mmCIF file of C-alpha atoms in Angstrom:
data_model
loop_
_atom_site.group_PDB
_atom_site.id
_atom_site.type_symbol
_atom_site.label_atom_id
_atom_site.label_comp_id
_atom_site.label_asym_id
_atom_site.label_seq_id
_atom_site.Cartn_x
_atom_site.Cartn_y
_atom_site.Cartn_z
ATOM 1 C CA MET A 274 -24.031 10.141 -12.106
ATOM 2 C CA SER A 275 -21.736 12.715 -11.314
ATOM 3 C CA ASN A 276 -20.569 15.901 -12.623
ATOM 4 C CA ILE A 277 -16.874 16.008 -13.125
ATOM 5 C CA SER A 278 -14.136 18.277 -14.597
ATOM 6 C CA ILE A 279 -11.062 16.938 -15.622
ATOM 7 C CA ILE A 280 -8.018 19.298 -15.716
ATOM 8 C CA GLY A 281 -5.839 17.786 -18.497
ATOM 9 C CA THR A 282 -5.550 16.644 -21.753
ATOM 10 C CA GLY A 283 -3.314 13.653 -21.563
ATOM 11 C CA ASN A 284 -3.402 9.864 -21.587
ATOM 12 C CA MET A 285 -5.095 9.834 -18.177
ATOM 13 C CA ALA A 286 -7.314 12.602 -19.169
ATOM 14 C CA ARG A 287 -8.644 10.775 -22.047
ATOM 15 C CA ALA A 288 -8.897 6.972 -20.186
ATOM 16 C CA ILE A 289 -10.865 8.811 -17.381
ATOM 17 C CA GLY A 290 -13.003 10.841 -19.668
ATOM 18 C CA GLU A 291 -14.002 7.962 -21.889
ATOM 19 C CA LEU A 292 -15.019 5.855 -18.753
ATOM 20 C CA ALA A 293 -16.628 8.854 -17.433
ATOM 21 C CA VAL A 294 -18.821 9.564 -20.409
ATOM 22 C CA ALA A 295 -19.672 5.979 -20.985
ATOM 23 C CA GLY A 296 -20.976 5.811 -17.318
ATOM 24 C CA GLY A 297 -23.320 8.818 -18.115
ATOM 25 C CA ASN A 298 -21.714 11.397 -16.103
ATOM 26 C CA THR A 299 -21.589 15.006 -16.949
ATOM 27 C CA VAL A 300 -17.770 15.918 -18.097
ATOM 28 C CA GLU A 301 -16.094 18.798 -18.670
ATOM 29 C CA ILE A 302 -12.278 18.967 -20.188
ATOM 30 C CA ILE A 303 -10.210 21.887 -19.153
ATOM 31 C CA GLY A 304 -6.491 22.566 -20.568
ATOM 32 C CA ARG A 305 -4.078 25.243 -20.810
ATOM 33 C CA ASP A 306 -3.982 24.777 -24.366
ATOM 34 C CA GLN A 307 -7.885 25.320 -25.563
ATOM 35 C CA THR A 308 -7.573 23.456 -28.306
ATOM 36 C CA LYS A 309 -6.137 20.639 -27.109
ATOM 37 C CA ALA A 310 -9.132 20.462 -24.580
ATOM 38 C CA ALA A 311 -11.915 21.180 -27.342
ATOM 39 C CA ASP A 312 -10.248 18.136 -29.476
ATOM 40 C CA LEU A 313 -10.269 15.708 -26.471
ATOM 41 C CA ALA A 314 -13.790 16.929 -25.824
ATOM 42 C CA LYS A 315 -14.942 16.357 -29.133
ATOM 43 C CA ALA A 316 -13.319 12.653 -29.202
ATOM 44 C CA LEU A 317 -15.288 12.116 -25.714
ATOM 45 C CA SER A 318 -18.528 13.434 -27.379
ATOM 46 C CA GLY A 319 -21.464 12.284 -25.183
ATOM 47 C CA GLY A 320 -22.221 16.373 -24.486
ATOM 48 C CA THR A 321 -18.352 16.657 -23.148
ATOM 49 C CA THR A 322 -17.706 20.494 -22.644
ATOM 50 C CA THR A 323 -14.839 22.321 -22.231
ATOM 51 C CA GLY A 324 -13.917 24.959 -19.611
ATOM 52 C CA ARG A 325 -11.689 27.847 -19.122
ATOM 53 C CA PHE A 326 -8.193 27.242 -17.384
ATOM 54 C CA GLY A 327 -8.332 28.985 -13.966
ATOM 55 C CA ALA A 328 -12.052 29.681 -13.796
ATOM 56 C CA VAL A 329 -14.294 27.828 -11.478
ATOM 57 C CA PRO A 330 -14.604 24.139 -13.042
ATOM 58 C CA ALA A 331 -18.255 23.106 -13.912
ATOM 59 C CA GLY A 332 -17.891 19.959 -12.335
ATOM 60 C CA ASP A 333 -18.467 18.986 -8.362
ATOM 61 C CA ILE A 334 -15.303 16.593 -8.668
ATOM 62 C CA VAL A 335 -12.524 18.205 -10.313
ATOM 63 C CA ILE A 336 -9.766 15.374 -11.120
ATOM 64 C CA ALA A 337 -6.399 17.041 -11.627
ATOM 65 C CA ALA A 338 -5.253 14.944 -14.335
ATOM 66 C CA LEU A 339 -1.469 16.203 -14.844
ATOM 67 C CA LEU A 340 2.013 15.412 -14.289
ATOM 68 C CA TYR A 341 2.968 15.108 -10.694
ATOM 69 C CA ALA A 342 5.225 18.550 -10.758
ATOM 70 C CA ASN A 343 2.320 20.529 -12.290
ATOM 71 C CA VAL A 344 -0.560 19.515 -9.738
ATOM 72 C CA VAL A 345 -0.127 21.704 -6.725
ATOM 73 C CA PRO A 346 1.081 24.729 -8.965
ATOM 74 C CA VAL A 347 -2.104 24.428 -10.982
ATOM 75 C CA VAL A 348 -4.141 23.926 -7.799
ATOM 76 C CA ALA A 349 -2.539 27.350 -6.510
ATOM 77 C CA HIS A 350 -3.291 28.973 -9.791
ATOM 78 C CA TYR A 351 -6.657 28.056 -9.436
ATOM 79 C CA GLY A 352 -7.081 29.395 -5.650
ATOM 80 C CA GLU A 353 -10.565 30.097 -4.632
ATOM 81 C CA ALA A 354 -11.953 28.873 -7.869
ATOM 82 C CA LEU A 355 -11.663 25.388 -6.076
ATOM 83 C CA ALA A 356 -13.574 26.307 -3.140
ATOM 84 C CA GLY A 357 -16.125 23.520 -2.200
ATOM 85 C CA LYS A 358 -14.714 21.261 -5.143
ATOM 86 C CA VAL A 359 -13.974 17.600 -4.259
ATOM 87 C CA ILE A 360 -10.182 17.500 -5.948
ATOM 88 C CA VAL A 361 -8.940 14.043 -7.452
ATOM 89 C CA ASP A 362 -5.111 13.772 -7.191
ATOM 90 C CA ILE A 363 -3.825 11.036 -9.429
ATOM 91 C CA SER A 364 -0.398 11.591 -9.548
ATOM 92 C CA ASN A 365 2.376 9.651 -8.840
ATOM 93 C CA PRO A 366 5.821 11.639 -7.979
ATOM 94 C CA PHE A 367 8.013 9.235 -9.294
ATOM 95 C CA ASN A 368 11.969 9.978 -9.152
ATOM 96 C CA SER A 369 13.778 9.853 -12.359
ATOM 97 C CA THR A 370 14.647 6.132 -12.104
ATOM 98 C CA ALA A 371 10.977 5.417 -11.107
ATOM 99 C CA ASP A 372 12.273 3.503 -7.943
ATOM 100 C CA GLY A 373 11.700 6.070 -5.337
ATOM 101 C CA LEU A 374 9.425 9.175 -4.402
ATOM 102 C CA ALA A 375 10.364 12.813 -5.667
ATOM 103 C CA ILE A 376 8.812 13.996 -2.519
ATOM 104 C CA PRO A 377 9.804 14.068 1.535
ATOM 105 C CA GLU A 378 8.718 11.064 3.438
ATOM 106 C CA ASP A 379 6.277 13.015 5.537
ATOM 107 C CA THR A 380 3.815 14.272 2.914
ATOM 108 C CA SER A 381 2.545 13.112 -0.550
ATOM 109 C CA ILE A 382 1.056 15.222 -3.818
ATOM 110 C CA ALA A 383 -2.185 14.727 -2.473
ATOM 111 C CA GLN A 384 -1.392 16.089 1.007
ATOM 112 C CA GLU A 385 0.559 19.195 -0.370
ATOM 113 C CA VAL A 386 -2.720 19.391 -2.556
ATOM 114 C CA ALA A 387 -4.832 19.725 0.614
ATOM 115 C CA LYS A 388 -2.470 22.191 1.986
ATOM 116 C CA THR A 389 -2.527 24.534 -1.241
ATOM 117 C CA ALA A 390 -6.338 24.166 -2.002
ATOM 118 C CA PRO A 391 -9.377 26.265 -0.591
ATOM 119 C CA VAL A 392 -10.048 24.977 3.024
ATOM 120 C CA SER A 393 -13.498 24.647 1.848
ATOM 121 C CA ALA A 394 -12.135 21.891 -0.773
ATOM 122 C CA SER A 395 -11.891 18.163 -0.086
ATOM 123 C CA VAL A 396 -9.018 16.083 -1.454
ATOM 124 C CA VAL A 397 -9.128 12.343 -2.401
ATOM 125 C CA LYS A 398 -6.449 10.343 -3.961
ATOM 126 C CA ALA A 399 -7.271 8.117 -6.303
ATOM 127 C CA PHE A 400 -6.382 6.061 -9.550
ATOM 128 C CA ASN A 401 -2.567 6.325 -8.813
ATOM 129 C CA THR A 402 -2.023 2.460 -9.076
ATOM 130 C CA ILE A 403 -3.839 1.796 -12.268
ATOM 131 C CA PHE A 404 -1.705 2.465 -15.459
ATOM 132 C CA GLY A 405 -3.719 4.440 -18.124
ATOM 133 C CA VAL A 406 -3.138 1.967 -20.447
ATOM 134 C CA VAL A 407 -5.292 -0.631 -18.619
ATOM 135 C CA LEU A 408 -7.721 2.002 -17.413
ATOM 136 C CA SER A 409 -8.859 2.713 -21.072
ATOM 137 C CA GLN A 410 -9.456 -0.954 -21.195
ATOM 138 C CA GLY A 411 -12.540 -0.766 -18.760
ATOM 139 C CA ARG A 412 -12.296 -4.226 -17.268
ATOM 140 C CA PRO A 413 -13.524 -4.600 -13.777
ATOM 141 C CA LEU A 414 -10.459 -2.839 -11.653
ATOM 142 C CA ASP A 415 -9.986 -1.958 -7.968
ATOM 143 C CA VAL A 416 -9.385 1.833 -7.493
ATOM 144 C CA PHE A 417 -7.653 2.913 -4.191
ATOM 145 C CA ILE A 418 -8.800 5.822 -2.867
ATOM 146 C CA ALA A 419 -7.553 7.804 0.492
ATOM 147 C CA GLY A 420 -8.858 11.025 1.931
ATOM 148 C CA ASP A 421 -9.803 12.880 5.271
ATOM 149 C CA ASP A 422 -13.302 13.925 4.290
ATOM 150 C CA ALA A 423 -15.808 11.071 4.352
ATOM 151 C CA ARG A 424 -18.114 12.789 2.122
ATOM 152 C CA ALA A 425 -15.910 13.486 -0.340
ATOM 153 C CA LYS A 426 -14.613 10.237 -0.500
ATOM 154 C CA ALA A 427 -18.029 8.699 -0.853
ATOM 155 C CA ALA A 428 -18.784 11.441 -3.609
ATOM 156 C CA VAL A 429 -15.435 9.906 -5.649
ATOM 157 C CA ALA A 430 -16.439 6.489 -4.591
ATOM 158 C CA GLU A 431 -19.953 6.949 -6.074
ATOM 159 C CA PHE A 432 -18.307 8.343 -9.208
ATOM 160 C CA ILE A 433 -15.785 5.157 -9.597
ATOM 161 C CA GLU A 434 -18.791 2.968 -9.797
ATOM 162 C CA THR A 435 -20.159 4.488 -12.663
ATOM 163 C CA LEU A 436 -17.063 3.698 -14.346
ATOM 164 C CA ASP A 437 -17.676 0.027 -13.735
ATOM 165 C CA LEU A 438 -14.790 -0.233 -11.170
ATOM 166 C CA ARG A 439 -14.491 -0.857 -7.733
ATOM 167 C CA PRO A 440 -13.556 1.946 -5.085
ATOM 168 C CA LEU A 441 -11.779 0.145 -2.130
ATOM 169 C CA ASP A 442 -11.186 3.065 0.662
ATOM 170 C CA VAL A 443 -7.753 2.460 2.107
ATOM 171 C CA GLY A 444 -7.983 5.235 4.909
ATOM 172 C CA ASP A 445 -6.633 8.869 5.946
ATOM 173 C CA LEU A 446 -5.089 11.097 3.408
ATOM 174 C CA ASN A 447 -1.648 10.415 5.366
ATOM 175 C CA MET A 448 -2.206 7.114 3.270
ATOM 176 C CA ALA A 449 -1.505 8.902 0.015
ATOM 177 C CA HIS A 450 2.007 8.629 0.894
ATOM 178 C CA TRP A 451 2.001 4.878 0.896
ATOM 179 C CA LEU A 452 -0.378 4.537 -2.228
ATOM 180 C CA GLU A 453 2.301 6.792 -4.069
ATOM 181 C CA GLY A 454 4.741 4.148 -2.915
ATOM 182 C CA THR A 455 2.386 1.083 -3.995
ATOM 183 C CA GLY A 456 2.402 3.469 -7.546
ATOM 184 C CA LEU A 457 6.307 2.427 -7.212
ATOM 185 C CA VAL A 458 5.984 -1.266 -6.413
ATOM 186 C CA VAL A 459 3.263 -1.275 -9.459
ATOM 187 C CA MET A 460 6.102 0.374 -11.666
ATOM 188 C CA GLY A 461 8.350 -2.287 -10.170
ATOM 189 C CA LEU A 462 6.029 -5.386 -10.951
ATOM 190 C CA ALA A 463 5.777 -4.082 -14.659
ATOM 191 C CA ARG A 464 9.381 -3.953 -15.158
ATOM 192 C CA HIS A 465 10.404 -7.407 -13.559
ATOM 193 C CA GLY A 466 7.620 -9.525 -12.146
ATOM 194 C CA VAL A 467 5.164 -9.186 -14.359
ATOM 195 C CA GLY A 468 7.087 -7.824 -17.445
ATOM 196 C CA HIS A 469 4.688 -5.328 -19.032
ATOM 197 C CA PHE A 470 2.150 -2.734 -18.252
ATOM 198 C CA ASP A 471 -1.022 -4.544 -18.925
ATOM 199 C CA PHE A 472 -1.792 -5.465 -15.420
ATOM 200 C CA ALA A 473 -3.786 -3.935 -12.272
ATOM 201 C CA LEU A 474 -3.449 -4.311 -8.428
ATOM 202 C CA GLY A 475 -6.108 -5.793 -6.683
ATOM 203 C CA ALA A 476 -7.736 -7.305 -3.814
ATOM 204 C CA THR A 477 -8.874 -10.691 -4.323
ATOM 205 C CA THR A 478 -11.049 -12.411 -1.873
ATOM 206 C CA ALA A 479 -11.392 -16.132 -1.371
ATOM 207 C CA ALA A 480 -13.416 -17.952 -4.059
ATOM 208 C CA MET B 129 12.448 -28.711 -3.555
ATOM 209 C CA SER B 130 14.281 -26.195 -1.407
ATOM 210 C CA ASN B 131 16.109 -26.525 2.105
ATOM 211 C CA ILE B 132 14.022 -24.129 4.645
ATOM 212 C CA SER B 133 14.884 -22.867 8.112
ATOM 213 C CA ILE B 134 12.245 -20.614 9.940
ATOM 214 C CA ILE B 135 13.458 -18.511 12.829
ATOM 215 C CA GLY B 136 9.728 -18.338 14.660
ATOM 216 C CA THR B 137 7.119 -19.991 16.400
ATOM 217 C CA GLY B 138 4.346 -17.539 15.555
ATOM 218 C CA ASN B 139 1.093 -17.206 13.011
ATOM 219 C CA MET B 140 3.449 -16.645 9.980
ATOM 220 C CA ALA B 141 6.327 -19.234 10.800
ATOM 221 C CA ARG B 142 3.001 -21.956 11.152
ATOM 222 C CA ALA B 143 1.392 -20.627 7.938
ATOM 223 C CA ILE B 144 4.738 -20.755 5.818
ATOM 224 C CA GLY B 145 5.903 -23.930 7.669
ATOM 225 C CA GLU B 146 2.541 -25.822 6.724
ATOM 226 C CA LEU B 147 2.775 -24.685 3.111
ATOM 227 C CA ALA B 148 6.477 -25.542 2.708
ATOM 228 C CA VAL B 149 6.047 -28.943 4.039
ATOM 229 C CA ALA B 150 3.076 -29.493 1.767
ATOM 230 C CA GLY B 151 5.153 -28.550 -1.001
ATOM 231 C CA GLY B 152 8.048 -31.199 -0.370
ATOM 232 C CA ASN B 153 10.453 -28.867 1.108
ATOM 233 C CA THR B 154 12.806 -29.915 4.002
ATOM 234 C CA VAL B 155 12.063 -27.380 7.197
ATOM 235 C CA GLU B 156 13.803 -26.683 10.172
ATOM 236 C CA ILE B 157 11.999 -24.799 12.895
ATOM 237 C CA ILE B 158 14.436 -22.615 14.966
ATOM 238 C CA GLY B 159 12.827 -20.640 18.373
ATOM 239 C CA ARG B 160 14.479 -18.905 21.126
ATOM 240 C CA ASP B 161 11.645 -21.365 23.394
ATOM 241 C CA GLN B 162 13.082 -24.913 21.966
ATOM 242 C CA THR B 163 9.765 -26.364 23.620
ATOM 243 C CA LYS B 164 7.639 -24.268 21.241
ATOM 244 C CA ALA B 165 9.836 -24.950 18.234
ATOM 245 C CA ALA B 166 9.480 -28.568 19.378
ATOM 246 C CA ASP B 167 5.568 -28.461 19.161
ATOM 247 C CA LEU B 168 5.479 -26.493 15.914
ATOM 248 C CA ALA B 169 7.828 -29.139 14.312
ATOM 249 C CA LYS B 170 5.663 -31.779 15.569
ATOM 250 C CA ALA B 171 2.552 -30.190 14.262
ATOM 251 C CA LEU B 172 3.955 -29.480 10.681
ATOM 252 C CA SER B 173 5.310 -33.112 10.455
ATOM 253 C CA GLY B 174 6.598 -33.894 7.094
ATOM 254 C CA GLY B 175 10.185 -34.948 9.046
ATOM 255 C CA THR B 176 10.441 -31.023 10.495
ATOM 256 C CA THR B 177 13.168 -30.751 12.529
ATOM 257 C CA THR B 178 14.219 -28.284 15.066
ATOM 258 C CA GLY B 179 17.460 -26.284 15.366
ATOM 259 C CA ARG B 180 19.386 -24.808 18.289
ATOM 260 C CA PHE B 181 18.848 -21.023 18.396
ATOM 261 C CA GLY B 182 21.739 -19.130 17.064
ATOM 262 C CA ALA B 183 23.643 -21.837 15.715
ATOM 263 C CA VAL B 184 24.104 -22.093 11.884
ATOM 264 C CA PRO B 185 20.668 -23.438 10.353
ATOM 265 C CA ALA B 186 20.491 -26.286 8.297
ATOM 266 C CA GLY B 187 18.376 -24.634 5.653
ATOM 267 C CA ASP B 188 19.863 -22.746 2.456
ATOM 268 C CA ILE B 189 17.077 -19.721 3.253
ATOM 269 C CA VAL B 190 16.339 -18.791 6.456
ATOM 270 C CA ILE B 191 12.864 -17.095 6.971
ATOM 271 C CA ALA B 192 13.184 -14.707 9.727
ATOM 272 C CA ALA B 193 9.328 -14.993 10.938
ATOM 273 C CA LEU B 194 9.599 -12.583 13.528
ATOM 274 C CA LEU B 195 8.063 -9.196 14.867
ATOM 275 C CA TYR B 196 9.708 -6.361 12.966
ATOM 276 C CA ALA B 197 11.727 -5.124 16.116
ATOM 277 C CA ASN B 198 13.511 -8.320 16.461
ATOM 278 C CA VAL B 199 14.612 -9.076 12.827
ATOM 279 C CA VAL B 200 17.585 -7.335 13.041
ATOM 280 C CA PRO B 201 18.555 -8.071 16.655
ATOM 281 C CA VAL B 202 18.195 -11.770 15.759
ATOM 282 C CA VAL B 203 20.273 -11.705 12.776
ATOM 283 C CA ALA B 204 23.001 -9.695 14.812
ATOM 284 C CA HIS B 205 23.126 -12.437 17.424
ATOM 285 C CA TYR B 206 23.275 -15.068 14.778
ATOM 286 C CA GLY B 207 26.338 -13.075 12.956
ATOM 287 C CA GLU B 208 28.502 -15.408 10.787
ATOM 288 C CA ALA B 209 26.220 -18.403 11.433
ATOM 289 C CA LEU B 210 24.346 -16.799 8.320
ATOM 290 C CA ALA B 211 27.205 -16.924 6.322
ATOM 291 C CA GLY B 212 26.314 -17.549 2.745
ATOM 292 C CA LYS B 213 22.383 -17.998 3.520
ATOM 293 C CA VAL B 214 19.619 -16.645 1.676
ATOM 294 C CA ILE B 215 17.547 -14.448 4.618
ATOM 295 C CA VAL B 216 14.086 -13.822 3.946
ATOM 296 C CA ASP B 217 12.771 -10.789 5.931
ATOM 297 C CA ILE B 218 8.892 -11.029 6.060
ATOM 298 C CA SER B 219 8.536 -8.194 8.668
ATOM 299 C CA ASN B 220 6.019 -5.276 8.586
ATOM 300 C CA PRO B 221 7.360 -2.622 10.592
ATOM 301 C CA PHE B 222 4.185 -0.829 11.336
ATOM 302 C CA ASN B 223 3.771 2.095 13.858
ATOM 303 C CA SER B 224 1.753 1.754 16.860
ATOM 304 C CA THR B 225 -1.642 2.964 14.805
ATOM 305 C CA ALA B 226 -0.532 0.787 11.457
ATOM 306 C CA ASP B 227 -0.752 3.812 9.326
ATOM 307 C CA GLY B 228 2.843 4.614 9.230
ATOM 308 C CA LEU B 229 6.285 3.001 9.212
ATOM 309 C CA ALA B 230 8.192 2.618 12.582
ATOM 310 C CA ILE B 231 11.416 3.384 10.598
ATOM 311 C CA PRO B 232 12.986 6.303 8.802
ATOM 312 C CA GLU B 233 12.414 6.829 5.071
ATOM 313 C CA ASP B 234 15.215 6.058 3.420
ATOM 314 C CA THR B 235 15.422 2.274 4.743
ATOM 315 C CA SER B 236 13.512 -0.888 5.571
ATOM 316 C CA ILE B 237 13.633 -3.553 7.861
ATOM 317 C CA ALA B 238 15.073 -5.684 5.079
ATOM 318 C CA GLN B 239 17.721 -3.308 4.351
ATOM 319 C CA GLU B 240 18.833 -3.164 7.632
ATOM 320 C CA VAL B 241 19.074 -6.629 7.859
ATOM 321 C CA ALA B 242 21.574 -6.543 4.827
ATOM 322 C CA LYS B 243 23.803 -4.151 6.499
ATOM 323 C CA THR B 244 23.894 -6.263 9.436
ATOM 324 C CA ALA B 245 24.232 -9.827 8.098
ATOM 325 C CA PRO B 246 27.116 -11.730 6.836
ATOM 326 C CA VAL B 247 28.290 -9.851 3.503
ATOM 327 C CA SER B 248 28.193 -13.890 2.014
ATOM 328 C CA ALA B 249 24.577 -13.633 2.835
ATOM 329 C CA SER B 250 21.791 -12.598 0.483
ATOM 330 C CA VAL B 251 18.412 -10.557 1.662
ATOM 331 C CA VAL B 252 14.986 -11.128 0.303
ATOM 332 C CA LYS B 253 12.047 -9.399 1.186
ATOM 333 C CA ALA B 254 9.030 -11.348 0.866
ATOM 334 C CA PHE B 255 5.689 -12.420 1.986
ATOM 335 C CA ASN B 256 4.990 -9.274 4.088
ATOM 336 C CA THR B 257 1.851 -8.415 1.972
ATOM 337 C CA ILE B 258 0.163 -11.255 3.013
ATOM 338 C CA PHE B 259 -2.046 -11.810 6.259
ATOM 339 C CA GLY B 260 -1.277 -14.995 7.792
ATOM 340 C CA VAL B 261 -4.544 -16.016 7.911
ATOM 341 C CA VAL B 262 -4.860 -15.449 4.226
ATOM 342 C CA LEU B 263 -1.579 -17.469 3.498
ATOM 343 C CA SER B 264 -2.627 -20.490 5.623
ATOM 344 C CA GLN B 265 -5.526 -21.007 3.348
ATOM 345 C CA GLY B 266 -2.791 -21.585 0.391
ATOM 346 C CA ARG B 267 -5.081 -20.668 -2.283
ATOM 347 C CA PRO B 268 -2.924 -19.106 -5.237
ATOM 348 C CA LEU B 269 -1.691 -15.911 -4.118
ATOM 349 C CA ASP B 270 1.125 -13.459 -5.566
ATOM 350 C CA VAL B 271 4.032 -12.738 -3.261
ATOM 351 C CA PHE B 272 5.825 -9.625 -4.206
ATOM 352 C CA ILE B 273 9.928 -9.854 -3.734
ATOM 353 C CA ALA B 274 12.272 -7.717 -3.202
ATOM 354 C CA GLY B 275 16.054 -8.245 -3.484
ATOM 355 C CA ASP B 276 19.841 -7.273 -5.016
ATOM 356 C CA ASP B 277 21.045 -10.877 -5.528
ATOM 357 C CA ALA B 278 19.313 -12.196 -8.556
ATOM 358 C CA ARG B 279 20.239 -15.742 -7.337
ATOM 359 C CA ALA B 280 18.700 -15.308 -4.138
ATOM 360 C CA LYS B 281 15.656 -14.115 -5.474
ATOM 361 C CA ALA B 282 15.485 -16.826 -7.738
ATOM 362 C CA ALA B 283 16.005 -19.412 -5.061
ATOM 363 C CA VAL B 284 13.222 -17.808 -3.125
ATOM 364 C CA ALA B 285 10.990 -17.987 -5.966
ATOM 365 C CA GLU B 286 11.727 -21.347 -6.460
ATOM 366 C CA PHE B 287 10.633 -21.856 -3.029
ATOM 367 C CA ILE B 288 7.507 -20.012 -3.202
ATOM 368 C CA GLU B 289 6.439 -21.683 -6.061
ATOM 369 C CA THR B 290 6.771 -25.089 -4.149
ATOM 370 C CA LEU B 291 3.971 -23.547 -1.911
ATOM 371 C CA ASP B 292 1.568 -23.162 -5.119
ATOM 372 C CA LEU B 293 2.005 -19.464 -4.694
ATOM 373 C CA ARG B 294 3.436 -16.901 -7.433
ATOM 374 C CA PRO B 295 6.339 -14.967 -6.869
ATOM 375 C CA LEU B 296 6.193 -11.660 -8.457
ATOM 376 C CA ASP B 297 9.825 -9.708 -8.555
ATOM 377 C CA VAL B 298 9.118 -5.880 -7.729
ATOM 378 C CA GLY B 299 12.953 -4.896 -7.952
ATOM 379 C CA ASP B 300 15.857 -4.566 -5.678
ATOM 380 C CA LEU B 301 16.073 -4.611 -2.079
ATOM 381 C CA ASN B 302 15.646 -0.807 -1.947
ATOM 382 C CA MET B 303 12.028 -1.593 -3.051
ATOM 383 C CA ALA B 304 11.637 -3.417 0.297
ATOM 384 C CA HIS B 305 10.750 0.187 1.812
ATOM 385 C CA TRP B 306 7.864 0.545 -0.682
ATOM 386 C CA LEU B 307 6.737 -3.063 -0.171
ATOM 387 C CA GLU B 308 6.669 -2.362 3.783
ATOM 388 C CA GLY B 309 4.403 0.823 2.724
ATOM 389 C CA THR B 310 2.257 -1.392 0.620
ATOM 390 C CA GLY B 311 1.694 -3.359 3.784
ATOM 391 C CA LEU B 312 0.244 -0.484 5.152
ATOM 392 C CA VAL B 313 -1.887 -0.070 2.367
ATOM 393 C CA VAL B 314 -3.081 -3.691 2.740
ATOM 394 C CA MET B 315 -3.815 -2.888 6.407
ATOM 395 C CA GLY B 316 -5.951 -0.018 5.479
ATOM 396 C CA LEU B 317 -7.708 -1.927 3.060
ATOM 397 C CA ALA B 318 -8.721 -4.580 5.874
ATOM 398 C CA ARG B 319 -9.686 -1.882 7.966
ATOM 399 C CA HIS B 320 -11.540 0.427 5.432
ATOM 400 C CA GLY B 321 -12.377 -0.569 1.936
ATOM 401 C CA VAL B 322 -12.529 -4.312 2.015
ATOM 402 C CA GLY B 323 -13.837 -4.260 5.784
ATOM 403 C CA HIS B 324 -12.035 -7.885 6.563
ATOM 404 C CA PHE B 325 -8.616 -9.266 6.815
ATOM 405 C CA ASP B 326 -9.586 -12.566 4.436
ATOM 406 C CA PHE B 327 -8.252 -11.016 1.170
ATOM 407 C CA ALA B 328 -4.657 -10.594 -0.536
ATOM 408 C CA LEU B 329 -3.118 -8.088 -3.323
ATOM 409 C CA GLY B 330 -2.348 -9.377 -6.661
ATOM 410 C CA ALA B 331 -1.743 -8.357 -10.027
ATOM 411 C CA THR B 332 -4.150 -9.312 -12.356
ATOM 412 C CA THR B 333 -4.458 -9.262 -16.116
ATOM 413 C CA ALA B 334 -6.558 -8.779 -18.988
ATOM 414 C CA ALA B 335 -8.811 -12.012 -19.253
#
C-alpha cells in the first residue's frame, strides 16, 4: 500500500482517488479550493484527508491531477515542499484542436516538471493515455509509465498495482513526449476509428 | 478484395504479403533486386506476380515496405508512375537509439511522402505500430491508420479487413507524426515494461 497525495479535485483526481481508496492506500486530497478538496475527501471516504495547498504533502507519491497548463506553475509554487517526493504527471498538453501538442518537440510537461521540481524529487509520467471515464470503471487497464529514476518508477508501479491496473514501463523520461503524443492518438481514435471514449489502449500478447 | 503492390522484399513485405494472399487479394511484389522479388513472390504463391522497380505498379494500393530512409527517395524515383495510387507508408523513422524520431517535429515520413508523390496519389499511414513478428502470426490486431483522403483510407481499411485485422482511423495525415511516435512507445514497451516483441497495441472496450 502507498501513501498518496493528489493535488486536484477534478475528474481524474476523483477517478484515481476512488481506485486508490479501494486499493487500501492512504489518500490525501489537496486543492486550491479547500471546500472542493474537503468535499472530494468526504466522497472518497476511507479515511481520506485533506492537505493545505502549497504545504508539504503527506504522501510519498504526489499526483498532479491538474490541467496541463497548471502543472509546472503548481510544482514551482510548491518548490522545496516537494523535496524527496515522487511526482506523477498525468497531463495531456493538447493544443486547442487536440491534434497536436501545445509544447515544443524536445520536451514534455513531465520533463518541464523535472526541471522545476527539487533535485531530490523524481518525476514519473503515468495515466495520461487513459480517459477518466474509463479509469473510473476500474477494469483491468494498462498504465504506461516513463521516468528516469528506477526506484520512483517502482514505487508508482506498486501503487498502480494496488488499483488493479497493470503498470507498463515505456522507458526514460524523454519518452514522456511520446506518451503525450500517444494521448493524441487515443483522442484521434475516440473521434474517428473507435467513435466513443469508452476504451483504453493496451498491450496484448498472443492468446 | 484488393489489388495490392508491395515495394520491398523484407520481413514486413513478407508478413503483409502472406496475410494479403491468405485474404484473397491480388498481390504484386516489387524489389530493386528482381531475384529477391521473384523468390518472395514464389514463396507467397497464390498467383503473386512481380513488377519492375520504377514502373507503374499493378495494384491500386501500393505498400512501401521499406526502411524509413528509403521511402521518400523511392517515391521520388517512381514519380508519375504512382499517379492515382493509394500509397501506404508503414515506416518508423527511429533515431539510432530508437528513443526519438529521426525527423523534425512538424512532419512525418508519411507527410513527406505526400509532398513528394503525384498530386493525384493519396497517402495513408498504417501498420507502423505492429512488429513484423506479430503481424506474421495473423491474429486479430488493431491497425492504426491516418490520412487526409477519406476514400483512400476506406480502401486501405477494406484491405486491412481482408487480413482479418481491425483498421482503426486515428485522423488526418498530420497524426502520422504521432503514430510514428507511438511506434517509439511500442519499442519502449518491448524493451522495458513488456520485455519482449510478441505483443501489439490495441484499443480495448469494456467487456
